[in-house]
Coordinates of C-alpha atoms and ligand atoms in Angstrom, one line a residue:
M1 CA 0.0 0.0 0.0
L2 CA 1.4 3.3 -1.0
L3 CA 0.2 6.8 -0.1
T4 CA 2.0 9.9 -1.2
I5 CA 1.3 13.4 -0.2
S6 CA 2.8 16.3 -2.1
T7 CA 2.8 20.1 -1.7
T8 CA 4.0 23.0 -3.7
H9 CA 3.7 25.3 -0.7
D10 CA 6.7 27.7 -0.4
P11 CA 9.0 26.3 1.0
A12 CA 7.6 22.9 0.2
T13 CA 9.9 21.2 2.7
D14 CA 7.7 22.6 5.5
L15 CA 5.8 19.4 4.9
G16 CA 8.4 17.7 7.0
Y17 CA 7.4 19.8 10.0
L18 CA 3.7 19.2 9.3
V19 CA 4.0 15.4 9.3
H20 CA 6.8 15.3 11.9
K21 CA 9.2 13.4 9.7
N22 CA 12.6 14.6 8.6
P23 CA 12.9 14.7 4.8
A24 CA 16.5 13.7 5.0
R25 CA 16.0 10.2 6.4
M26 CA 13.9 7.1 5.9
Q27 CA 12.1 5.9 8.9
E28 CA 10.7 2.5 9.6
F29 CA 7.8 1.5 12.0
N30 CA 6.9 -2.0 13.0
L31 CA 3.2 -2.3 13.3
S32 CA 1.3 -5.4 14.4
F33 CA 0.3 -6.3 10.8
G34 CA 3.5 -5.3 8.9
T35 CA 6.1 -2.6 8.4
A36 CA 5.5 1.0 7.5
R37 CA 8.2 3.1 5.9
V38 CA 8.2 6.9 5.5
F39 CA 10.5 8.6 3.0
Y40 CA 10.6 11.5 0.7
P41 CA 10.9 10.7 -3.0
E42 CA 11.4 14.5 -3.5
A43 CA 12.1 17.3 -1.1
T44 CA 12.9 20.6 -2.7
E45 CA 11.8 24.1 -1.9
A46 CA 9.4 24.0 -4.8
Q47 CA 8.0 20.5 -4.4
C48 CA 8.0 18.0 -1.6
T49 CA 6.5 14.6 -1.4
V50 CA 6.2 12.3 1.6
A51 CA 5.5 8.6 1.0
L52 CA 4.0 6.1 3.4
L53 CA 4.7 2.6 2.2
L54 CA 3.0 -0.1 4.1
E55 CA 4.1 -3.6 3.6
I56 CA 1.7 -6.2 4.9
D57 CA 2.6 -9.7 5.6
P58 CA -0.2 -11.9 4.2
I59 CA 1.0 -14.9 6.0
G60 CA 1.2 -13.0 9.3
L61 CA -2.4 -12.0 8.7
V62 CA -3.5 -15.6 8.5
R63 CA -1.6 -16.5 11.6
N64 CA -3.2 -13.6 13.5
R65 CA -6.6 -14.4 11.9
R66 CA -6.8 -11.0 10.4
G67 CA -7.0 -12.0 6.7
P68 CA -10.2 -12.3 4.7
A69 CA -12.6 -14.2 7.0
G70 CA -14.4 -17.4 6.5
E71 CA -12.5 -19.2 3.8
G72 CA -11.2 -22.0 6.0
R73 CA -7.9 -23.1 4.6
S74 CA -8.4 -21.8 1.1
L75 CA -5.7 -20.3 -1.0
E76 CA -7.4 -16.9 -0.8
Q77 CA -6.2 -16.5 2.7
Y78 CA -2.7 -16.3 1.4
V79 CA -3.2 -14.9 -2.1
N80 CA -5.4 -11.8 -1.9
D81 CA -5.4 -8.1 -2.5
R82 CA -4.8 -7.1 1.2
P83 CA -1.1 -6.3 0.8
Y84 CA -1.8 -3.9 -2.1
V85 CA -5.1 -2.2 -1.6
A86 CA -5.6 0.8 0.7
S87 CA -7.7 -0.6 3.5
S88 CA -8.3 0.0 7.2
F89 CA -4.7 -1.1 7.7
L90 CA -3.6 2.0 6.0
S91 CA -5.8 4.1 8.2
V92 CA -4.3 2.5 11.3
A93 CA -0.8 3.2 9.9
I94 CA -1.8 6.9 9.3
A95 CA -2.9 7.2 12.9
D96 CA 0.2 5.5 14.2
V97 CA 2.8 7.1 11.9
F98 CA 1.3 10.5 11.4
G99 CA -0.5 10.7 14.7
S100 CA 0.4 14.3 15.6
A101 CA -0.4 15.5 12.1
L102 CA -3.7 13.8 12.3
A103 CA -4.4 15.5 15.6
G104 CA -3.4 18.8 14.1
K105 CA -0.3 19.3 16.2
S106 CA 3.2 20.5 15.2
K107 CA 5.8 21.0 17.9
D108 CA 8.2 23.0 15.7
R109 CA 5.8 25.0 13.6
P110 CA 2.4 25.3 15.3
D111 CA 1.7 28.4 13.1
L112 CA 1.7 26.2 10.0
V113 CA -0.8 23.6 11.2
A114 CA -3.9 25.7 10.7
R115 CA -2.9 27.1 7.3
P116 CA -4.4 25.5 4.2
I117 CA -1.7 24.8 1.6
P118 CA -1.9 23.2 -1.8
L119 CA -1.8 19.4 -1.2
S120 CA -2.2 16.4 -3.4
A121 CA -2.5 12.9 -2.3
T122 CA -2.2 9.7 -4.4
L123 CA -3.4 6.3 -3.2
A124 CA -1.7 3.8 -5.5
V125 CA -4.6 1.4 -5.3
V126 CA -8.1 1.7 -3.9
R127 CA -10.9 -0.7 -4.3
A128 CA -14.3 0.7 -5.2
R129 CA -16.3 -2.3 -5.8
S130 CA -19.8 -1.0 -6.2
G131 CA -20.0 2.4 -7.7
G132 CA -16.4 2.6 -9.0
E133 CA -15.3 6.0 -10.1
D134 CA -18.6 7.5 -9.3
L135 CA -18.3 6.5 -5.7
L136 CA -14.8 8.0 -5.4
R137 CA -16.2 11.3 -6.7
R138 CA -19.2 11.3 -4.5
L139 CA -17.0 10.8 -1.5
F140 CA -14.3 13.3 -2.1
E141 CA -15.7 16.0 -4.3
P142 CA -18.1 17.4 -1.7
L143 CA -15.0 17.9 0.5
G144 CA -13.6 20.2 -2.1
Y145 CA -11.1 17.8 -3.8
V146 CA -10.3 17.6 -7.4
V147 CA -10.6 13.9 -8.1
D148 CA -8.7 12.1 -10.7
T149 CA -8.7 8.4 -11.2
D150 CA -7.2 5.7 -13.3
G151 CA -9.2 2.5 -13.7
Y152 CA -7.7 -0.9 -14.6
P153 CA -9.0 -3.9 -16.5
L154 CA -9.3 -7.0 -14.5
E155 CA -6.8 -8.8 -16.6
E156 CA -5.0 -7.1 -19.5
M157 CA -4.6 -10.3 -21.3
F158 CA -8.4 -10.9 -21.3
P159 CA -10.0 -7.5 -21.8
E160 CA -13.4 -9.2 -22.1
W161 CA -13.3 -10.0 -18.4
G162 CA -14.2 -6.3 -17.9
D163 CA -13.0 -3.7 -15.4
S164 CA -11.5 -4.4 -12.1
P165 CA -12.7 -2.7 -9.0
Y166 CA -9.3 -1.2 -8.5
F167 CA -8.3 2.4 -9.1
T168 CA -5.5 4.8 -8.6
L169 CA -6.9 7.8 -6.8
R170 CA -5.4 11.3 -6.9
L171 CA -6.9 14.1 -4.8
S172 CA -5.9 17.7 -4.8
A173 CA -7.1 20.6 -2.8
I174 CA -6.0 23.5 -0.7
K175 CA -6.3 22.1 2.8
T176 CA -4.5 21.6 6.0
V177 CA -2.6 18.4 6.4
K178 CA -4.8 17.5 9.3
E179 CA -7.9 17.8 7.1
L180 CA -6.4 15.7 4.3
L181 CA -5.3 13.0 6.7
T182 CA -8.6 13.0 8.5
H183 CA -10.5 12.6 5.3
L184 CA -8.3 9.8 4.2
Y185 CA -8.4 8.1 7.6
V186 CA -12.2 7.9 7.5
L187 CA -12.8 7.4 3.8
I188 CA -10.2 4.7 3.0
P189 CA -12.1 2.0 5.1
V190 CA -15.3 3.3 3.6
L191 CA -14.1 2.5 0.2
D192 CA -12.7 -0.9 1.1
G193 CA -15.2 -3.6 1.9
D194 CA -13.1 -5.4 4.6
K195 CA -12.3 -4.1 7.9
H196 CA -9.6 -5.9 9.7
Y197 CA -10.7 -5.3 13.3
W198 CA -13.8 -5.8 15.3
I199 CA -16.3 -3.0 15.0
G200 CA -17.4 -2.0 18.5
D201 CA -18.8 1.1 20.1
D202 CA -15.5 2.9 20.1
E203 CA -15.6 2.9 16.3
V204 CA -18.6 5.2 16.6
E205 CA -16.5 7.5 18.8
K206 CA -13.6 7.4 16.3
L207 CA -15.9 8.2 13.4
L208 CA -17.4 11.2 15.2
R209 CA -14.1 12.5 16.4
H210 CA -12.4 12.3 13.0
G211 CA -15.6 13.4 11.2
E212 CA -15.9 16.5 13.3
G213 CA -16.5 19.6 11.2
W214 CA -17.2 17.8 7.9
L215 CA -19.1 14.6 8.2
S216 CA -22.4 16.0 9.3
E217 CA -22.5 18.3 6.3
H218 CA -21.4 15.6 3.8
P219 CA -24.1 14.7 1.3
E220 CA -23.0 11.0 1.6
K221 CA -22.8 11.0 5.4
E222 CA -25.2 8.1 5.7
L223 CA -23.3 6.0 3.2
I224 CA -20.0 6.9 4.9
T225 CA -21.4 6.0 8.3
R226 CA -22.9 2.7 7.1
R227 CA -19.8 1.6 5.4
Y228 CA -17.4 2.8 8.1
L229 CA -19.3 0.9 10.6
K230 CA -19.7 -2.0 8.3
Y231 CA -23.5 -2.1 8.4
R232 CA -23.8 -2.6 12.1
R233 CA -27.3 -1.2 12.4
T234 CA -27.4 -0.1 16.0
L235 CA -24.0 1.6 15.7
I236 CA -25.1 3.4 12.5
D237 CA -28.3 4.7 14.1
D238 CA -26.3 5.9 17.1
A239 CA -23.7 7.6 14.9
L240 CA -26.3 9.2 12.6
E241 CA -28.3 10.5 15.4
R242 CA -25.4 12.1 17.0
L243 CA -24.0 13.4 13.8
V244 CA -27.1 15.3 13.1
S245 CA -27.3 16.8 16.5
D246 CA -24.0 18.4 16.2
G247 CA -24.9 19.5 12.7
D248 CA -27.8 21.6 11.8
G249 CA -30.6 19.2 12.5
R250 CA -31.6 18.6 8.9
L251 CA -32.3 14.9 9.4
E252 CA -35.8 15.0 7.9
E253 CA -34.7 16.8 4.9
L254 CA -31.8 14.5 4.2
S255 CA -34.1 11.6 3.5
S256 CA -32.4 8.4 3.8
T257 CA -34.0 6.7 0.8
E258 CA -31.1 7.3 -1.4
A259 CA -28.7 5.7 1.0
L260 CA -31.0 2.9 1.5
E261 CA -31.3 2.3 -2.2
E262 CA -27.6 2.0 -2.3
E263 CA -27.6 -0.5 0.5
E264 CA -30.2 -2.4 -1.4
V265 CA -28.1 -2.3 -4.5
E266 CA -25.2 -3.6 -2.5
R267 CA -27.1 -6.4 -1.1
K268 CA -28.2 -7.2 -4.6
I269 CA -24.7 -7.7 -5.7
S270 CA -24.6 -11.2 -4.5
L271 CA -28.1 -11.8 -5.8
N272 CA -27.0 -10.5 -9.2
E273 CA -24.1 -12.8 -9.1
Q274 CA -26.2 -15.8 -8.2
R275 CA -28.7 -14.9 -10.9
L276 CA -25.9 -14.7 -13.4
G277 CA -24.6 -18.0 -12.3
A278 CA -28.0 -19.7 -12.4
V279 CA -28.8 -18.4 -15.9
L280 CA -25.4 -19.3 -17.2
A281 CA -25.7 -22.8 -15.9
A282 CA -29.1 -23.2 -17.5
L283 CA -27.8 -21.9 -20.8
K284 CA -24.8 -24.2 -20.8
Q285 CA -27.0 -27.2 -20.0
T286 CA -28.9 -26.7 -23.2
G287 CA -25.8 -27.4 -25.2
A288 CA -26.6 -24.4 -27.3
V289 CA -23.8 -22.9 -29.5
K290 CA -25.7 -19.7 -30.5
V291 CA -27.2 -17.7 -27.6
L292 CA -29.2 -14.5 -27.2
D293 CA -29.2 -12.2 -24.3
L294 CA -32.3 -10.1 -24.7
G295 CA -32.4 -6.9 -22.7
C296 CA -28.7 -7.4 -22.1
G297 CA -28.3 -4.1 -20.3
E298 CA -24.7 -3.4 -19.5
G299 CA -23.6 -6.8 -20.6
R300 CA -22.7 -8.7 -17.5
L301 CA -24.1 -11.9 -18.7
L302 CA -22.5 -11.3 -22.1
G303 CA -19.1 -11.1 -20.4
A304 CA -19.8 -14.5 -18.7
L305 CA -21.0 -16.1 -21.9
L306 CA -17.8 -15.0 -23.7
R307 CA -15.8 -16.8 -21.1
E308 CA -17.5 -20.1 -22.1
S309 CA -16.0 -21.5 -25.3
Q310 CA -19.2 -23.5 -25.8
F311 CA -20.9 -20.4 -27.1
A312 CA -19.6 -19.6 -30.6
E313 CA -22.1 -16.9 -31.4
I314 CA -23.4 -14.5 -28.7
V315 CA -25.8 -11.8 -29.4
G316 CA -26.9 -9.1 -27.0
M317 CA -29.9 -7.0 -27.7
D318 CA -31.3 -4.0 -25.8
V319 CA -33.7 -1.1 -26.4
S320 CA -31.4 1.3 -24.7
H321 CA -28.5 2.8 -26.8
R322 CA -26.8 3.9 -23.7
A323 CA -26.9 0.4 -22.1
L324 CA -25.4 -1.0 -25.3
E325 CA -22.6 1.7 -25.3
I326 CA -21.8 0.8 -21.8
A327 CA -21.8 -2.9 -22.6
A328 CA -19.4 -2.3 -25.5
D329 CA -17.1 -0.3 -23.2
K330 CA -17.2 -2.8 -20.4
L331 CA -16.5 -5.7 -22.7
Y332 CA -13.7 -3.8 -24.4
L333 CA -15.2 -4.7 -27.8
E334 CA -12.9 -2.3 -29.6
R335 CA -9.8 -3.9 -28.2
M336 CA -10.9 -7.4 -28.5
P337 CA -8.8 -9.9 -30.5
P338 CA -10.5 -10.6 -33.8
M339 CA -11.3 -14.2 -33.0
Q340 CA -13.1 -13.2 -29.9
R341 CA -14.7 -10.2 -31.5
Q342 CA -16.4 -12.2 -34.1
R343 CA -18.2 -14.3 -31.5
I344 CA -20.2 -11.4 -30.2
S345 CA -22.5 -8.8 -31.5
L346 CA -24.7 -6.1 -29.9
L347 CA -28.0 -5.3 -31.5
H348 CA -30.3 -2.4 -30.9
G349 CA -33.9 -3.5 -30.9
S350 CA -37.0 -4.0 -28.9
L351 CA -38.4 -7.2 -27.6
I352 CA -41.9 -6.3 -28.5
Y353 CA -41.3 -6.5 -32.3
R354 CA -40.6 -9.4 -34.5
D355 CA -36.9 -9.3 -35.4
R356 CA -35.4 -11.7 -37.9
R357 CA -32.0 -11.2 -36.5
L358 CA -33.1 -13.2 -33.4
E359 CA -34.1 -16.3 -35.3
G360 CA -32.1 -19.6 -35.3
F361 CA -30.7 -19.5 -31.8
G362 CA -30.2 -22.5 -29.5
A363 CA -31.0 -20.5 -26.3
A364 CA -32.0 -17.1 -25.2
A365 CA -31.8 -15.4 -21.8
V366 CA -34.3 -12.7 -20.8
V367 CA -33.0 -11.7 -17.4
E368 CA -34.9 -9.2 -15.3
V369 CA -36.5 -7.7 -18.4
I370 CA -40.2 -8.7 -18.6
E371 CA -41.1 -6.6 -15.6
H372 CA -39.9 -3.5 -17.5
L373 CA -42.5 -4.1 -20.2
D374 CA -45.9 -2.5 -20.0
P375 CA -48.5 -5.2 -19.3
P376 CA -50.4 -4.5 -22.6
R377 CA -47.1 -5.1 -24.5
L378 CA -46.6 -8.6 -22.9
A379 CA -48.6 -10.3 -25.6
A380 CA -46.4 -8.8 -28.3
F381 CA -43.3 -9.9 -26.4
E382 CA -44.7 -13.4 -26.1
R383 CA -45.1 -13.6 -29.9
A384 CA -41.8 -12.0 -30.7
L385 CA -39.9 -14.4 -28.5
F386 CA -41.8 -17.7 -28.7
E387 CA -43.5 -17.5 -32.1
F388 CA -40.9 -15.7 -34.2
A389 CA -37.4 -15.9 -32.6
K390 CA -38.3 -19.4 -31.3
P391 CA -35.0 -20.3 -29.5
G392 CA -34.6 -23.9 -28.5
T393 CA -34.6 -22.8 -24.8
A394 CA -35.6 -19.5 -23.2
V395 CA -34.5 -18.7 -19.7
I396 CA -36.6 -15.9 -18.2
T397 CA -36.1 -14.4 -14.7
T398 CA -38.1 -11.9 -12.9
P399 CA -38.4 -10.7 -9.2
N400 CA -40.6 -12.7 -6.9
A401 CA -42.9 -10.0 -5.4
E402 CA -43.7 -12.0 -2.3
Y403 CA -40.1 -11.7 -1.3
N404 CA -40.2 -7.9 -1.2
V405 CA -41.3 -7.8 2.4
K406 CA -37.9 -9.2 3.2
W407 CA -36.0 -6.2 1.8
E408 CA -36.3 -4.2 5.0
T409 CA -35.5 -1.1 3.1
L410 CA -38.2 -1.4 0.6
P411 CA -41.4 0.5 1.5
A412 CA -44.4 -1.8 1.4
G413 CA -46.2 -1.9 -1.9
K414 CA -43.1 -0.5 -3.8
F415 CA -41.3 -2.2 -6.6
R416 CA -37.6 -3.0 -6.4
H417 CA -36.8 -0.7 -9.2
G418 CA -38.4 2.6 -10.3
D419 CA -38.8 1.3 -13.9
H420 CA -40.6 -1.9 -13.0
R421 CA -44.1 -2.0 -14.5
F422 CA -45.1 -5.0 -12.4
E423 CA -43.7 -7.6 -10.1
W424 CA -45.3 -11.0 -9.9
T425 CA -45.9 -13.5 -7.1
R426 CA -44.8 -17.0 -7.8
A427 CA -48.4 -18.0 -8.6
Q428 CA -48.7 -15.2 -11.1
F429 CA -45.5 -16.0 -12.8
T430 CA -46.3 -19.7 -12.9
E431 CA -49.7 -19.0 -14.4
W432 CA -48.3 -16.7 -17.1
A433 CA -45.4 -19.0 -17.9
T434 CA -47.6 -22.1 -18.1
S435 CA -50.1 -20.4 -20.3
V436 CA -47.4 -19.1 -22.7
A437 CA -45.6 -22.4 -22.9
G438 CA -48.9 -24.1 -23.7
R439 CA -49.8 -21.6 -26.5
F440 CA -46.4 -21.7 -28.2
G441 CA -45.5 -25.3 -28.0
Y442 CA -43.0 -25.1 -25.2
T443 CA -42.7 -26.9 -21.8
V444 CA -41.6 -24.9 -18.8
R445 CA -39.9 -25.8 -15.6
F446 CA -39.2 -23.4 -12.7
G447 CA -36.1 -22.6 -10.8
S448 CA -35.3 -20.1 -8.1
V449 CA -32.3 -17.8 -7.5
G450 CA -31.0 -16.5 -4.2
P451 CA -31.7 -17.5 -0.6
E452 CA -35.1 -19.2 -0.4
D453 CA -37.5 -18.2 2.4
G454 CA -39.7 -21.1 3.6
I455 CA -42.8 -19.1 3.1
L456 CA -42.0 -16.3 0.7
G457 CA -39.9 -18.3 -1.7
P458 CA -36.7 -17.0 -3.4
P459 CA -36.0 -13.4 -4.3
T460 CA -35.8 -14.2 -8.0
Q461 CA -37.9 -16.7 -9.9
M462 CA -36.8 -18.3 -13.1
G463 CA -38.7 -20.2 -15.9
I464 CA -36.8 -22.4 -18.3
F465 CA -38.9 -22.9 -21.5
T466 CA -37.9 -25.7 -23.8
R467 CA -39.4 -26.0 -27.3
G468 CA -41.6 -28.9 -28.0
Ligands
SAH501 N1 -30.5 -8.4 -18.3 C1 -29.7 -7.3 -17.7 C2 -30.4 -6.0 -17.6 C3 -31.7 -6.0 -16.8 S1 -32.4 -4.4 -16.7 C4 -29.2 -7.8 -16.4 O1 -29.7 -8.8 -15.8 O2 -28.3 -7.1 -15.8 C5 -33.6 -4.4 -18.0 C6 -33.1 -4.2 -19.4 O3 -34.1 -4.4 -20.3 C7 -32.6 -2.7 -19.6 O4 -31.3 -2.7 -20.1 C8 -33.6 -2.2 -20.6 O5 -33.1 -1.2 -21.4 C9 -34.1 -3.4 -21.3 N2 -35.4 -3.3 -21.9 C10 -36.5 -2.8 -21.4 N3 -37.5 -2.9 -22.3 C11 -37.0 -3.5 -23.4 C12 -37.5 -3.8 -24.7 N4 -38.8 -3.6 -25.0 N5 -36.7 -4.4 -25.6 C13 -35.4 -4.7 -25.2 N6 -34.8 -4.4 -24.1 C14 -35.6 -3.8 -23.2

């Protein structure tokens, strides 16, 4: 993990006083999880940079049970991103190594401490899993930083695997060193999903202390609080309540729905993944060589299909130009090697019209799409898919409305997504699917996706239609 902080303040070497570290020598600190080194890659009057390099010992983490939890004896305990990605370890190192600066103290130059100076900070690698670059901006821009990021593909050799959740993050602003360190201290663990230590009541105190003067005004304070406290509900409530009371009491106005939606989205991540896995398995089972992804959206299933050599021809279709553009971007279509590139095409079209380009396919996926269609258009969709395109197998998924009461955050009677035109119970979906299958010469069997509730069923329902 590498954090560098630079300034062009005149003289720039004042930075040494501000962080209490002599530019002329390298210092080493032994922390419980590894070694921190502080050194200055450059230290001139015009420009000065201090670097905090944290080397984490992944094997030590396993021995001390601080590595990724719950994998038993898997390789992931030893081979993971913990040594490289800015995480709560880095926050602890900031507090240990730059403790006085974080507290806003300078023995030698107390006059300097309160003076905002031009600062820029680079975090060599941060992980922003959900939200990516957008999340980085939402966190740092309201604090007055100019945010600059570089994203990375998951694997340069296989661009079709898509983007990685890793970014290099550069922040610049005119701030005090204390402000910069405090923002980093709180927001680094917010970005990173893992927290290496137990979250107890004292974490609320730490958050409030380091958030003093900025967190209560931050438009994303709820998201920051939730993530910092790793979704521990009672702690979050406590922190938010207290945050507002030292702010200006705008709790009602700052409705929490947006933040809750995000939590919802995050919880759906694993549901999305499970859905993708279930659909992919069903498609593979058909033995199809040519597959359609209808309403492909931003192309997540397409990426997974590309990874399976079974599928020689993959076609994604969507009514949204924007979604197709994003899909093309995420799949790196333009940089794809020709052999790969010829396996996939993206079509613009609507599922409610007959489209000859969709004929002759072994299988089709229609994942979380039908609920976006106006009910009076369903009949047209049924014909377009089952009478005209006529894939050997069609895999259709849609939310199970019964399960909605389980999403604590979803107000009663609301759909999971603003654009949903309907959400069906299992009985409604079964009735529709059975009737459609009967009319168009298909048989249908049902599957479920996600953790199944004994009474309410699974969050997502799936119908697998096979032609006659
Ligand atoms: N299948 C994707 C996207 C689901 S969101 C996934 O699982 O991630 C629903 C998608 O259906 C959106 O991308 C939307 O643009 C698309 N869609 C909605 N109406 C459509 C129509 N009439 N024809 C084709 N696509 C449609």
